[in-house]
Amino acid sequence: MTKAWGPFFTVLILSLCTGVNANSLSTAKTSITFDQNLFDQWLSSAQLKAEQGDAVYQNELGIVYLRGEGVEQDYTQAQEWFKKACDNGNQNGCKNYRNLHEHRE
């Protein structure tokens, strides 16, 4: 089962998959419906980039697994992706890793 996407994640997905300028969407209503096929395309691309060491995508995958957006919620996967992002210098990944690690203890 999937959950509704947050506004930031929706804008991110749309801008990555359609080339839409994210700034033009900042005032748009967030009533965009979840499209599993579009998400699956993004997820496949994001996983490839994350596995190649892209810290931004590693952090994004951590968020996806943390929230269970389009995937089964999995705190272990989230923590692993956040740690990889942190290890690759992504400060948001470090913050997310620390926060999740502290809350899981």
Tab-separated table of C-alpha atoms in Angstrom:
chain	number	residue	atom	x	y	z
A	1	MET	CA	0.000	0.000	0.000
A	2	THR	CA	1.290	3.472	-0.814
A	3	LYS	CA	0.941	6.744	1.008
A	4	ALA	CA	0.371	10.207	-0.444
A	5	TRP	CA	3.534	11.986	-1.516
A	6	GLY	CA	4.640	15.077	0.319
A	7	PRO	CA	4.724	18.326	-1.684
A	8	PHE	CA	8.524	18.396	-1.921
A	9	PHE	CA	8.747	14.824	-3.150
A	10	THR	CA	5.989	15.422	-5.719
A	11	VAL	CA	7.782	18.458	-7.132
A	12	LEU	CA	11.066	16.543	-7.163
A	13	ILE	CA	9.579	13.607	-9.058
A	14	LEU	CA	7.798	15.813	-11.568
A	15	SER	CA	10.856	17.936	-12.227
A	16	LEU	CA	13.093	14.882	-12.675
A	17	CYS	CA	10.725	12.905	-14.889
A	18	THR	CA	9.146	15.622	-16.978
A	19	GLY	CA	11.722	18.391	-17.068
A	20	VAL	CA	9.247	20.807	-15.469
A	21	ASN	CA	10.789	23.743	-13.667
A	22	ALA	CA	10.257	23.050	-9.971
A	23	ASN	CA	9.939	26.784	-9.225
A	24	SER	CA	6.878	27.017	-11.446
A	25	LEU	CA	5.216	24.310	-9.357
A	26	SER	CA	5.884	25.900	-5.982
A	27	THR	CA	2.480	27.593	-5.879
A	28	ALA	CA	0.556	24.741	-7.503
A	29	LYS	CA	-1.897	22.729	-5.454
A	30	THR	CA	-0.553	19.393	-4.302
A	31	SER	CA	-3.543	17.396	-5.500
A	32	ILE	CA	-1.447	15.366	-7.936
A	33	THR	CA	-2.407	11.717	-7.874
A	34	PHE	CA	0.130	8.993	-7.277
A	35	ASP	CA	1.258	7.298	-10.488
A	36	GLN	CA	2.989	4.023	-9.583
A	37	ASN	CA	4.417	3.576	-13.088
A	38	LEU	CA	6.008	7.022	-13.054
A	39	PHE	CA	7.330	6.387	-9.564
A	40	ASP	CA	8.754	2.994	-10.569
A	41	GLN	CA	10.648	4.664	-13.428
A	42	TRP	CA	12.070	7.249	-11.042
A	43	LEU	CA	12.910	4.589	-8.446
A	44	SER	CA	14.806	2.486	-10.968
A	45	SER	CA	16.826	5.497	-12.083
A	46	ALA	CA	17.399	6.693	-8.512
A	47	GLN	CA	18.603	3.262	-7.376
A	48	LEU	CA	21.082	3.074	-10.238
A	49	LYS	CA	22.458	6.527	-9.453
A	50	ALA	CA	22.548	5.798	-5.712
A	51	GLU	CA	24.383	2.522	-6.271
A	52	GLN	CA	26.922	4.453	-8.367
A	53	GLY	CA	27.612	6.654	-5.337
A	54	ASP	CA	25.354	9.677	-5.903
A	55	ALA	CA	24.821	10.969	-2.357
A	56	VAL	CA	21.754	13.046	-3.258
A	57	TYR	CA	19.934	9.998	-4.579
A	58	GLN	CA	21.131	7.917	-1.638
A	59	ASN	CA	19.498	10.440	0.705
A	60	GLU	CA	16.326	10.554	-1.420
A	61	LEU	CA	16.036	6.760	-1.309
A	62	GLY	CA	16.425	6.936	2.448
A	63	ILE	CA	13.482	9.334	2.567
A	64	VAL	CA	11.407	7.085	0.314
A	65	TYR	CA	11.975	4.053	2.542
A	66	LEU	CA	11.543	6.050	5.731
A	67	ARG	CA	8.127	7.324	4.634
A	68	GLY	CA	7.059	4.234	2.695
A	69	GLU	CA	6.228	6.338	-0.364
A	70	GLY	CA	5.662	3.976	-3.264
A	71	VAL	CA	7.576	1.197	-1.509
A	72	GLU	CA	7.096	-0.862	1.631
A	73	GLN	CA	8.214	1.231	4.610
A	74	ASP	CA	11.589	-0.094	5.735
A	75	TYR	CA	13.573	1.695	8.438
A	76	THR	CA	16.591	-0.566	7.950
A	77	GLN	CA	16.793	0.315	4.243
A	78	ALA	CA	16.277	3.993	5.078
A	79	GLN	CA	19.085	3.941	7.614
A	80	GLU	CA	21.434	2.177	5.173
A	81	TRP	CA	20.789	4.737	2.416
A	82	PHE	CA	21.181	7.653	4.840
A	83	LYS	CA	24.510	6.217	6.049
A	84	LYS	CA	25.767	5.842	2.470
A	85	ALA	CA	24.722	9.428	1.719
A	86	CYS	CA	26.504	10.638	4.848
A	87	ASP	CA	29.620	8.625	4.031
A	88	ASN	CA	29.614	10.352	0.623
A	89	GLY	CA	29.448	13.828	2.160
A	90	ASN	CA	25.719	14.619	2.017
A	91	GLN	CA	24.955	16.668	5.139
A	92	ASN	CA	21.203	15.994	4.922
A	93	GLY	CA	22.000	12.289	4.784
A	94	CYS	CA	24.119	12.650	7.946
A	95	LYS	CA	21.340	14.512	9.735
A	96	ASN	CA	18.723	11.992	8.627
A	97	TYR	CA	20.958	9.084	9.658
A	98	ARG	CA	21.527	10.538	13.132
A	99	ASN	CA	17.838	11.331	13.622
A	100	LEU	CA	16.672	7.890	12.530
A	101	HIS	CA	19.412	6.136	14.528
A	102	GLU	CA	18.506	8.082	17.700
A	103	HIS	CA	14.788	7.384	17.312
A	104	ARG	CA	15.292	3.662	16.726
A	105	GLU	CA	17.333	3.090	19.902
